[in-house]
XYZ file of C-alpha atoms in Angstrom:
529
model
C 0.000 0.000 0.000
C 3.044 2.401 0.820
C 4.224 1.539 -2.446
C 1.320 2.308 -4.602
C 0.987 5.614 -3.008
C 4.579 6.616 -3.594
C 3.698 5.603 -7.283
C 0.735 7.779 -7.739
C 2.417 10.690 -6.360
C 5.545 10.311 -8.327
C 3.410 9.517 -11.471
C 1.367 12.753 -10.891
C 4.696 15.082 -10.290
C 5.648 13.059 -13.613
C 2.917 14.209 -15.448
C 2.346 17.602 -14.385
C 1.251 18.440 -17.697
C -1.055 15.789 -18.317
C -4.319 14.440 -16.176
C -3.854 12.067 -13.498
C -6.855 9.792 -13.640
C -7.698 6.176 -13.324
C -7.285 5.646 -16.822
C -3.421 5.953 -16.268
C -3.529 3.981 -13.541
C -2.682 -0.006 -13.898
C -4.618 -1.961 -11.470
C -3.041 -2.547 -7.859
C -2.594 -6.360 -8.946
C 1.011 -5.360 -10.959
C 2.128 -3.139 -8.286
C 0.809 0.226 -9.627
C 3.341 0.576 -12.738
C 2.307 3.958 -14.064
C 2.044 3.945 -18.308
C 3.792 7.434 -18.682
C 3.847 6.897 -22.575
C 0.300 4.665 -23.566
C 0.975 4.217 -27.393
C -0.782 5.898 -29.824
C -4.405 5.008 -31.212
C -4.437 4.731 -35.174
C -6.578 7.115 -36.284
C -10.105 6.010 -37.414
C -10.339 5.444 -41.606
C -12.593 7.131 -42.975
C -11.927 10.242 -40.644
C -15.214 11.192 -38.461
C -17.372 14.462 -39.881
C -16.185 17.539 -37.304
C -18.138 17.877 -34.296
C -21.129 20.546 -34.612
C -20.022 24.225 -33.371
C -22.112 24.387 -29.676
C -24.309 27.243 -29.393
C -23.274 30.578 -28.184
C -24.368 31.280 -24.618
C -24.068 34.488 -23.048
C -21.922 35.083 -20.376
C -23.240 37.510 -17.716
C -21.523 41.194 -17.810
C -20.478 42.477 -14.842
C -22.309 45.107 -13.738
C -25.410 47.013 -15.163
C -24.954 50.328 -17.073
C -24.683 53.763 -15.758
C -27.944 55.725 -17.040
C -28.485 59.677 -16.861
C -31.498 59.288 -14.484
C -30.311 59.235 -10.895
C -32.588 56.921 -9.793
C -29.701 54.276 -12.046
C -30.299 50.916 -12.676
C -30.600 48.010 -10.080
C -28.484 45.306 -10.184
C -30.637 42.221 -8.948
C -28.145 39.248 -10.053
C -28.325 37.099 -12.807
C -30.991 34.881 -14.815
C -30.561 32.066 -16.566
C -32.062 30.437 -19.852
C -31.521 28.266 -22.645
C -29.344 31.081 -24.362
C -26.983 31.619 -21.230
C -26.890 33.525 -18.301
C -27.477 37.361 -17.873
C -26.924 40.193 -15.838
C -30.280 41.648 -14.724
C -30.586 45.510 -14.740
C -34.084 46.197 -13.348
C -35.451 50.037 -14.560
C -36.588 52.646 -12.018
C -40.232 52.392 -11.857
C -40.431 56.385 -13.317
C -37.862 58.029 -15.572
C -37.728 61.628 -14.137
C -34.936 62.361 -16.576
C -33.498 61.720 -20.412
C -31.910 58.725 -20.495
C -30.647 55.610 -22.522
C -30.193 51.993 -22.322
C -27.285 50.608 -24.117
C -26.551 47.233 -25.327
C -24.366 44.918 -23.587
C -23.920 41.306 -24.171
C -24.652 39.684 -21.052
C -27.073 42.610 -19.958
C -31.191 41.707 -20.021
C -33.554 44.990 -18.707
C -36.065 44.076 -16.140
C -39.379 46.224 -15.729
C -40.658 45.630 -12.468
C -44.200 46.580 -12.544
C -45.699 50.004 -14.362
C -42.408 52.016 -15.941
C -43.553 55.427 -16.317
C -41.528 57.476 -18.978
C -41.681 61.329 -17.639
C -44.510 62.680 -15.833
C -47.916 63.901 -17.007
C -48.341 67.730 -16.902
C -51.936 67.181 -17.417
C -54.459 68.132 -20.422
C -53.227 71.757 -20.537
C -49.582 71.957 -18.913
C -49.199 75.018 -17.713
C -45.923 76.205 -15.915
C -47.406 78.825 -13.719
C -49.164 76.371 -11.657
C -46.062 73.495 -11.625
C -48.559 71.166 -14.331
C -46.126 71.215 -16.821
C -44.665 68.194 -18.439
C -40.867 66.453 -17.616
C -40.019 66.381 -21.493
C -38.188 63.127 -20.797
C -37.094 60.840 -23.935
C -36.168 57.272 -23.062
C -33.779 56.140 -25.525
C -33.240 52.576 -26.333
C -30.201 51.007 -28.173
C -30.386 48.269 -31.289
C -30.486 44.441 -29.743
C -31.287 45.847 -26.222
C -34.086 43.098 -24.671
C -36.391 44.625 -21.975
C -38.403 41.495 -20.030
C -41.237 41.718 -17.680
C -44.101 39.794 -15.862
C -47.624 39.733 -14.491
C -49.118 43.299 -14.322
C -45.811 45.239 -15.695
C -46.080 47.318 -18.517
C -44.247 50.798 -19.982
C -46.425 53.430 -20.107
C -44.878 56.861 -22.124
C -46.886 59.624 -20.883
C -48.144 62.538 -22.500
C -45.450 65.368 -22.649
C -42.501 62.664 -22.907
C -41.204 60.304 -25.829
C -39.521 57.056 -26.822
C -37.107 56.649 -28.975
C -36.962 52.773 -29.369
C -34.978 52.425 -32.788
C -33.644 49.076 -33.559
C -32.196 47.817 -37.030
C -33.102 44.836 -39.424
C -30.074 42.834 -38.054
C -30.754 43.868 -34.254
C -34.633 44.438 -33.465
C -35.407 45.635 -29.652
C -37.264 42.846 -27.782
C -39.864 43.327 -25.383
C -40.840 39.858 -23.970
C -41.173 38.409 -20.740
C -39.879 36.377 -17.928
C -40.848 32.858 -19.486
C -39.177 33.745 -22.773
C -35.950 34.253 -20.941
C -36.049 31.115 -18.624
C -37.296 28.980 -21.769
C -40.362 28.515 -20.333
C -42.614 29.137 -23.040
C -44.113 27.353 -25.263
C -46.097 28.033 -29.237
C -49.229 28.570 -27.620
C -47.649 30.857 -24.511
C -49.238 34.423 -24.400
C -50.269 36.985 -21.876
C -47.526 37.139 -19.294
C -47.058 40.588 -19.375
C -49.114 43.775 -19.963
C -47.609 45.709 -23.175
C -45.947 49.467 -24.650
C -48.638 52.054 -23.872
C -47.840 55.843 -26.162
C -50.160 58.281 -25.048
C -50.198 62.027 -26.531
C -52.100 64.796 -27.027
C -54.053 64.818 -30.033
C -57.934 64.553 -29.861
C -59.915 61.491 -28.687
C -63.793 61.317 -28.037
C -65.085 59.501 -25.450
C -63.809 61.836 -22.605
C -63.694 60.688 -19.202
C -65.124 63.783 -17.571
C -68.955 64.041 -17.941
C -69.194 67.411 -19.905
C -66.344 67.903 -21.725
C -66.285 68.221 -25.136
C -64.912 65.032 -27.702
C -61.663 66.197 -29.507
C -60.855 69.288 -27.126
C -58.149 70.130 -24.861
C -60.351 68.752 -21.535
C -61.234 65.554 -23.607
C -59.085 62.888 -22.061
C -59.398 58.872 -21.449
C -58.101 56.125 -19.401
C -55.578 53.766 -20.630
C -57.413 50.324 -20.665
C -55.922 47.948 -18.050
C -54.457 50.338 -16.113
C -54.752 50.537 -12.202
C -53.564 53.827 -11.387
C -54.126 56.913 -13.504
C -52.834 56.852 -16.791
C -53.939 59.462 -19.559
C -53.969 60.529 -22.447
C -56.032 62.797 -24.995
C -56.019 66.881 -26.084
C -56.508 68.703 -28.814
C -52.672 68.642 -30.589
C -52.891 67.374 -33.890
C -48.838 67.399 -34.185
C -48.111 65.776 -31.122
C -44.973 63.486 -30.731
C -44.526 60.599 -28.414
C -41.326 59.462 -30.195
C -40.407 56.515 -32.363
C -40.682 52.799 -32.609
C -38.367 50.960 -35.249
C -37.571 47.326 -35.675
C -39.292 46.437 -32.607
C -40.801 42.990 -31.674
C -43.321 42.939 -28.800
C -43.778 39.245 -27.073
C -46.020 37.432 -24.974
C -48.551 40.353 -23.645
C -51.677 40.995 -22.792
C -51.971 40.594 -19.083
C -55.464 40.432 -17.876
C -56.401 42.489 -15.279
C -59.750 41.605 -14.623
C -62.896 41.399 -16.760
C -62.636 43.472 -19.839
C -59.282 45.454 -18.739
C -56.245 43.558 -20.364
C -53.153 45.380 -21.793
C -52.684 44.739 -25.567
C -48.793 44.222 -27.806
C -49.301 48.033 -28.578
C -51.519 50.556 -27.195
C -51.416 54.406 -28.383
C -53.617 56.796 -27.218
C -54.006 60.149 -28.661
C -50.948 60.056 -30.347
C -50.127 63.021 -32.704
C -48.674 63.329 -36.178
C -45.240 63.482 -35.149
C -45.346 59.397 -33.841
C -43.346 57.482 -35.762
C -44.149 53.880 -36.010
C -42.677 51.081 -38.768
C -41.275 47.758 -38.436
C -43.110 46.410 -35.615
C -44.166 43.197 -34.851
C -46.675 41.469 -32.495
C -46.394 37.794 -31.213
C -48.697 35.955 -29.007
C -50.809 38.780 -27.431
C -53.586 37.576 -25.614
C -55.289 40.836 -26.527
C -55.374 42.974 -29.145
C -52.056 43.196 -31.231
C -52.197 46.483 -31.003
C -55.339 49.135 -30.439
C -55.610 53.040 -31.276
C -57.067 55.193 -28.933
C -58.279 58.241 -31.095
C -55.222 60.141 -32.261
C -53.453 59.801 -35.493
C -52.031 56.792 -36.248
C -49.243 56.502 -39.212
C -47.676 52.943 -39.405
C -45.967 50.939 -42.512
C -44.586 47.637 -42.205
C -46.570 45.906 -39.383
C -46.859 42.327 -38.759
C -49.108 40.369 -36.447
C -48.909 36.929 -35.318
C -51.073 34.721 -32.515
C -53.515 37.462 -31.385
C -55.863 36.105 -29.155
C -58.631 38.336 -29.565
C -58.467 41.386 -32.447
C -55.293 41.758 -34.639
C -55.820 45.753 -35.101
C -58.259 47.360 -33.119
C -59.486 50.975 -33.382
C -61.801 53.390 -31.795
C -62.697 56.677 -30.149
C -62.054 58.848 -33.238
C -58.132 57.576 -34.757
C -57.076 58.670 -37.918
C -55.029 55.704 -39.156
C -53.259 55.059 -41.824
C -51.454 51.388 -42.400
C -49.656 50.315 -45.285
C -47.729 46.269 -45.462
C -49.430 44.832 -43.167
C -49.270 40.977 -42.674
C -51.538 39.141 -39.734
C -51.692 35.405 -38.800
C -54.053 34.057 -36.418
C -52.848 30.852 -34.644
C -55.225 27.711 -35.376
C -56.435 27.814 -31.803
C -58.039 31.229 -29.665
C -58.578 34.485 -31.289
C -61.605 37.028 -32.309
C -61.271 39.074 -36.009
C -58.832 40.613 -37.525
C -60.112 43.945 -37.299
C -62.473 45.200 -34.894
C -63.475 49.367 -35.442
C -66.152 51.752 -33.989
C -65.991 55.514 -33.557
C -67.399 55.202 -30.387
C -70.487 54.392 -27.820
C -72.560 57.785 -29.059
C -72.151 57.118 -32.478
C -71.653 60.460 -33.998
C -69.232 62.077 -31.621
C -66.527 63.690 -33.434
C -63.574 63.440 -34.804
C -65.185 59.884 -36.210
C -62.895 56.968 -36.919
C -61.277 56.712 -40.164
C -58.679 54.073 -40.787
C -57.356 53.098 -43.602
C -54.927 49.865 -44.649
C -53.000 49.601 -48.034
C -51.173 46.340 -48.888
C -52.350 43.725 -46.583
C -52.319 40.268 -46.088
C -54.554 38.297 -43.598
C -55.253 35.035 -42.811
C -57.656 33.726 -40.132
C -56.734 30.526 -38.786
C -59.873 28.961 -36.933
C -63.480 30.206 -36.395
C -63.490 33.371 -34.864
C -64.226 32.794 -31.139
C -66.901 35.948 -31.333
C -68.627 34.511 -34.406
C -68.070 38.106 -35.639
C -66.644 37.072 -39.208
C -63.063 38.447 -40.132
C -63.145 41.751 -40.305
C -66.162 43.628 -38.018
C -66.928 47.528 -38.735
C -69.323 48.705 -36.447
C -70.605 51.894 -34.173
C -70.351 54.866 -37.428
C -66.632 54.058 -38.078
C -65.011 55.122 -41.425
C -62.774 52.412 -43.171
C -61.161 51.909 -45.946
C -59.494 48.564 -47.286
C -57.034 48.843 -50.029
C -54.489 45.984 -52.149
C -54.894 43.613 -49.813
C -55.795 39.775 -49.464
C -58.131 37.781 -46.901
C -58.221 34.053 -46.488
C -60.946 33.236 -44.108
C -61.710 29.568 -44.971
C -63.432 29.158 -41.858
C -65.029 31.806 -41.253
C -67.232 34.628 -42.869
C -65.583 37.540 -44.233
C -66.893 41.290 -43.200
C -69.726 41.793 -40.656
C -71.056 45.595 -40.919
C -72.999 46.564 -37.911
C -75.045 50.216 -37.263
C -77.040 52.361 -40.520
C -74.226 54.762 -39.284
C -71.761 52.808 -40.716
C -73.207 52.902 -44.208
C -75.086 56.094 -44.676
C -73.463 58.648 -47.002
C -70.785 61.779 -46.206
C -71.201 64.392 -44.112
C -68.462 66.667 -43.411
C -70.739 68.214 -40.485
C -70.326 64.454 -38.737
C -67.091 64.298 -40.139
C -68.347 61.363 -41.677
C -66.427 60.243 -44.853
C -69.094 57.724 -46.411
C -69.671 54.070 -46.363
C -66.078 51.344 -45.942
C -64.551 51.593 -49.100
C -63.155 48.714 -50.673
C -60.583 48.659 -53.882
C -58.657 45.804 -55.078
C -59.475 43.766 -51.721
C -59.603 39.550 -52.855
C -60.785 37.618 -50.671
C -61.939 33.623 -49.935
C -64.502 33.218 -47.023
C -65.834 30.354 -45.288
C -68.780 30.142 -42.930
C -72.414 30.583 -43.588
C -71.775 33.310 -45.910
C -69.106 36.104 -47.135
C -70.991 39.021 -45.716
C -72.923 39.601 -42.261
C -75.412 42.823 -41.655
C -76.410 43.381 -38.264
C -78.180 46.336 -36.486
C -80.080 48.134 -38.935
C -77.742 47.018 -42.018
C -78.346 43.948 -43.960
C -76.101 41.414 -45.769
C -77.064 42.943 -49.205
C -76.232 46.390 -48.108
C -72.727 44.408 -47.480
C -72.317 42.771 -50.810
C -73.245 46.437 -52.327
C -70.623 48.547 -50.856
C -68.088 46.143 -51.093
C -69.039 45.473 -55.276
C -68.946 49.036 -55.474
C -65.400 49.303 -55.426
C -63.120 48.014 -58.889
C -61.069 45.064 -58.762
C -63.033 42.805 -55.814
C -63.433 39.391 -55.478
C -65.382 37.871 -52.575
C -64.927 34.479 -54.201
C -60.931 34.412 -54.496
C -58.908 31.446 -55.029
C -55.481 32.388 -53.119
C -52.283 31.440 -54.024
C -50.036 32.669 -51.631
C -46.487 31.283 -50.967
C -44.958 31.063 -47.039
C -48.395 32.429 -46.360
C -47.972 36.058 -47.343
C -45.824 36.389 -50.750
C -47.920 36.875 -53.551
C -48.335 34.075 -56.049
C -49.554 33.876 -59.625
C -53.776 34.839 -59.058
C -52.495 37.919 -56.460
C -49.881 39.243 -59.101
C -52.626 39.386 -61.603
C -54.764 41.845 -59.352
C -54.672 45.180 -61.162
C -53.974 47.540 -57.794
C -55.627 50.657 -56.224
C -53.909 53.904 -55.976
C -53.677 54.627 -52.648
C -51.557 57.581 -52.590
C -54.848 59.030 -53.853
C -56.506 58.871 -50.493
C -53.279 60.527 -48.554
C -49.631 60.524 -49.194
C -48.745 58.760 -46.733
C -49.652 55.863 -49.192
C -46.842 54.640 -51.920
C -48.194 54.271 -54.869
C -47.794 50.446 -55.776
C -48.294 48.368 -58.823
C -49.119 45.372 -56.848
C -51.658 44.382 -54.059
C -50.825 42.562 -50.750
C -48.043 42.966 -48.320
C -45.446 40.945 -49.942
C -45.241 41.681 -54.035
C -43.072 38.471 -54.299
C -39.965 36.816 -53.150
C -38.222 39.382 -53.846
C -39.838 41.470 -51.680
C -37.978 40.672 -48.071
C -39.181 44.000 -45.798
C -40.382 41.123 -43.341
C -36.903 39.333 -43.195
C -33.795 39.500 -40.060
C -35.824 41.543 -37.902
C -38.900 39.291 -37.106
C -39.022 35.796 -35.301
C -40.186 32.528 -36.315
C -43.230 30.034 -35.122
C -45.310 27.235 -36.146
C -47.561 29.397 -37.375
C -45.733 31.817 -39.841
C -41.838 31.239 -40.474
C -40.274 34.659 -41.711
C -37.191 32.668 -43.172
C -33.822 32.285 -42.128
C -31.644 34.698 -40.689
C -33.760 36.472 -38.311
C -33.703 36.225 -34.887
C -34.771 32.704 -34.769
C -37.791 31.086 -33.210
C -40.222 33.254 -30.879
C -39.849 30.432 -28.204
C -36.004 31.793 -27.959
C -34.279 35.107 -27.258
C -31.145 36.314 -30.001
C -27.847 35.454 -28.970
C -25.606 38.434 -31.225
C -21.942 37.844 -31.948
């Protein structure tokens, strides 16, 4: 026994360089001889394919960023996922000053509970009696991933702006807890509330019995929030910022009956909002809704929405142009849902319009409300654009308001217009009337228009790139109804594979794969090199 331990000990001194292990070791039968030189193995013919590069994982950084507001950052450890480990910066739960959040590998932002950006100075700020707004702009760097959970949201008030700007190759994430510990699965959604922008511009619907829709005092509530958050006014121009290349995860918290956050809410946003390149996944709301305002938004995508896709109301202006939505095969309520409001013929009225679409339903609406609902003395107007609704029936039109002709002393535009809109519907029939409007007042206004088909035959590719029957669709001139239209040759979102404004900066899912190159499945978060 002494000798076998002398052995090992000279062997390891021996070998200093090398591992001492078991496998070096004879057994104690031949007196624990020590093979210092084991001969060589012949190498194997043919010669094995290389291993497969691992993964990256992150690597947690070491501290979290120094920001402008003095409240900082707070450093609450590390989490851990499928993608690596991170350093978790959590944000104050108000920004009272300008400030930016940077990208670091290794760093994940954590909102814990409502972030307020700047504080509210009120419908008419006024610096005389200390109402006046912080001017705050959060700033937001490309690849930076904010997470959340339960009740959380980010709420931009009035007065204050974002400026969440990401690129093709490195979106800004907002997802939640789950997605980060690799909880989630295809049919995860609602695990956090949502982005709220609210501005200035006019809303109806006011909160405060007597005031006057679309003025200064005319102000509303954001949906599915507990404490006081407003928005509404009377400036057209107003800014909350801009959102670029941004995807927006898992939301949707429910608060109770009827108050749930949605992907995207703005409220009274003005004219100087910028929104493009945004993306929804998995709300289990709305993917996004517009509060009155002004609305201006190209290059929108919507996937999983559990209950409407775009939602509008209480007097927007909207404009949308390449627009693709996917409903999942399992939960979810139309496409669209608009009114102008509960009184009908409050004013401004609703007036959206959407250029160069693409949507396809997945199952049976869960509301039996067809596809695409316009109710409550909305104006629409659907332009280029495709529907496949096997399942389901295609527009419901609810309310004589809805249908009866212009008048600029309602603000009231007309009946929904529809130009070069194909479509294929399922259900009992391809249009629904409903309170005062019939099925062939339907079928009218929508043959009215030049270039509709109610009884399409689509032949999309990947789901949204045009095939052979779409390309052959002469298209509407939208640029006609405002510039903020192009002018295309083509309808729907995607004029053909050529056409890749969807690709890098969106996520893939069983039910719509945006191609390679992106920032992989939804289930996952980006790891950047």
């Amino acid at each position: 026994m002494t000798y076998l331990t002398r052995s090992l000990v000279l062997g390891c001194s021996l070998l200093a360089l090398s591992a001492c292990g078991p496998d070096e070791i004879a057994s104690p039968g031949t007196g624990g001889n020590i093979i210092i030189n084991p001969p060589a193995t012949p190498a194997p013919s043919p010669a094995p394919s290389p291993a497969p590069t691992p993964p990256a994982t992150v690597t947690p950084a070491g501290g979290c960023p120094t920001i402008a507001d003095p409240q900082g950052l707070a450093d609450e450890g590390t989490i851990a996922g499928p993608t690596g480990t991170y350093r978790v910066c959590t944000l104050p739960s108000r920004f009272n000053a300008s400030s930016r959040l940077p990208y670091f590998a290794g760093v994940l932002y954590r909102m814990n509970g409502r972030v307020d950006v700047g504080t509210d100075g009120g419908p008419v700020p006024d610096a005389s009696d200390g109402s006046s707004d912080t001017n705050v702009v959060l700033t937001i760097d490309p690849g930076v991933i904010v997470y959340s959970s339960g009740a959380a949201f980010l709420n931009v008030n009035r007065g204050n702006r974002i400026n969440a700007v990401g690129t093709a190759e490195r979106p800004i994430i907002f997802t939640s807890r789950d997605n980060v510990v690799g909880f989630n699965t295809e049919s995860s959604s609602g695990q956090w509330g949502g982005v709220v922008l609210s501005g200035r511009a006019p809303v109806t619907d006011c909160a405060a019995s007597g005031a006057v829709p679309g003025s200064a005092q005319c102000e509303r509530q954001v949906e599915g929030s507990a404490s006081p958050a407003f928005f509404g006014g009377a400036t057209v121009n107003d800014n909350s910022g801009r959102m670029s290349y941004v995807q927006i995860r898992y939301s949707g918290f429910v608060l109770g009956s009827n108050s749930e956050l949605q992907s995207l809410t703005t409220g009274g946003t003005g004219t100087g909002t910028q929104l493009d390149h945004i993306m929804s996944y998995n709300s289990s709301d709305d993917g996004a809704e517009f509060f009155g305002g002004y609305v201006n938004m190209k290059y929108f995508i919507v996937v999983g929405a559990e209950d409407d896709s775009i939602d509008s109301d209480t007097g927007v202006k909207a404009n949308l142009q390449y627009v693709i939505v996917v409903h999942n095969t399992n939960t979810h309520d139309t496409i669209i849902e608009a009114d102008s409001d509960d009184l009908r013929d409050s004013t401004p009225r609703q007036n959206t319009r959407i250029s160069n679409f693409v949507f396809v339903q997945g199952a049976a609406a869960a509301d039996g409300q067809a596809a695409i609902r316009l109710r409550g003395g909305t104006d629409y107007a659907l332009l280029n654009g495709v529907l496949v609704s096997p399942q389901d029936e295609c527009i419901r039109v609810q309310h004589s308001e809805t249908i009866r002709n212009s008048d600029s002393g309602l603000d009231d535009v007309g009946p929904p217009i529809f130009q070069s809109v194909v479509m294929q519907c399922g259900g009992a029939a391809q249009f629904i009337g409903s309170n005062n409007v019939t099925a062939d007042n339907v079928r009218t206004i929508f043959n009215a228009g030049t270039n509709n088909n109610a009884s399409f035959t689509p032949t999309l590719t990947n789901l949204f790139v045009n095939g052979a029957n779409e390309s052959a669709v002469s298209a509407f001139n939208a640029s006609t109804l405002s510039s903020f239209f192009d002018a295309t040759t083509y309808i729907g979102a995607v004029r053909d594979a050529s056409d890749t404004w969807y690709a890098r900066w969106t996520c893939n899912s069983a039910t719509a794969n945006f191609g390679t190159g992106n920032t992989g499945a939804c289930t996952s978060l980006p790891v950047y090199q």
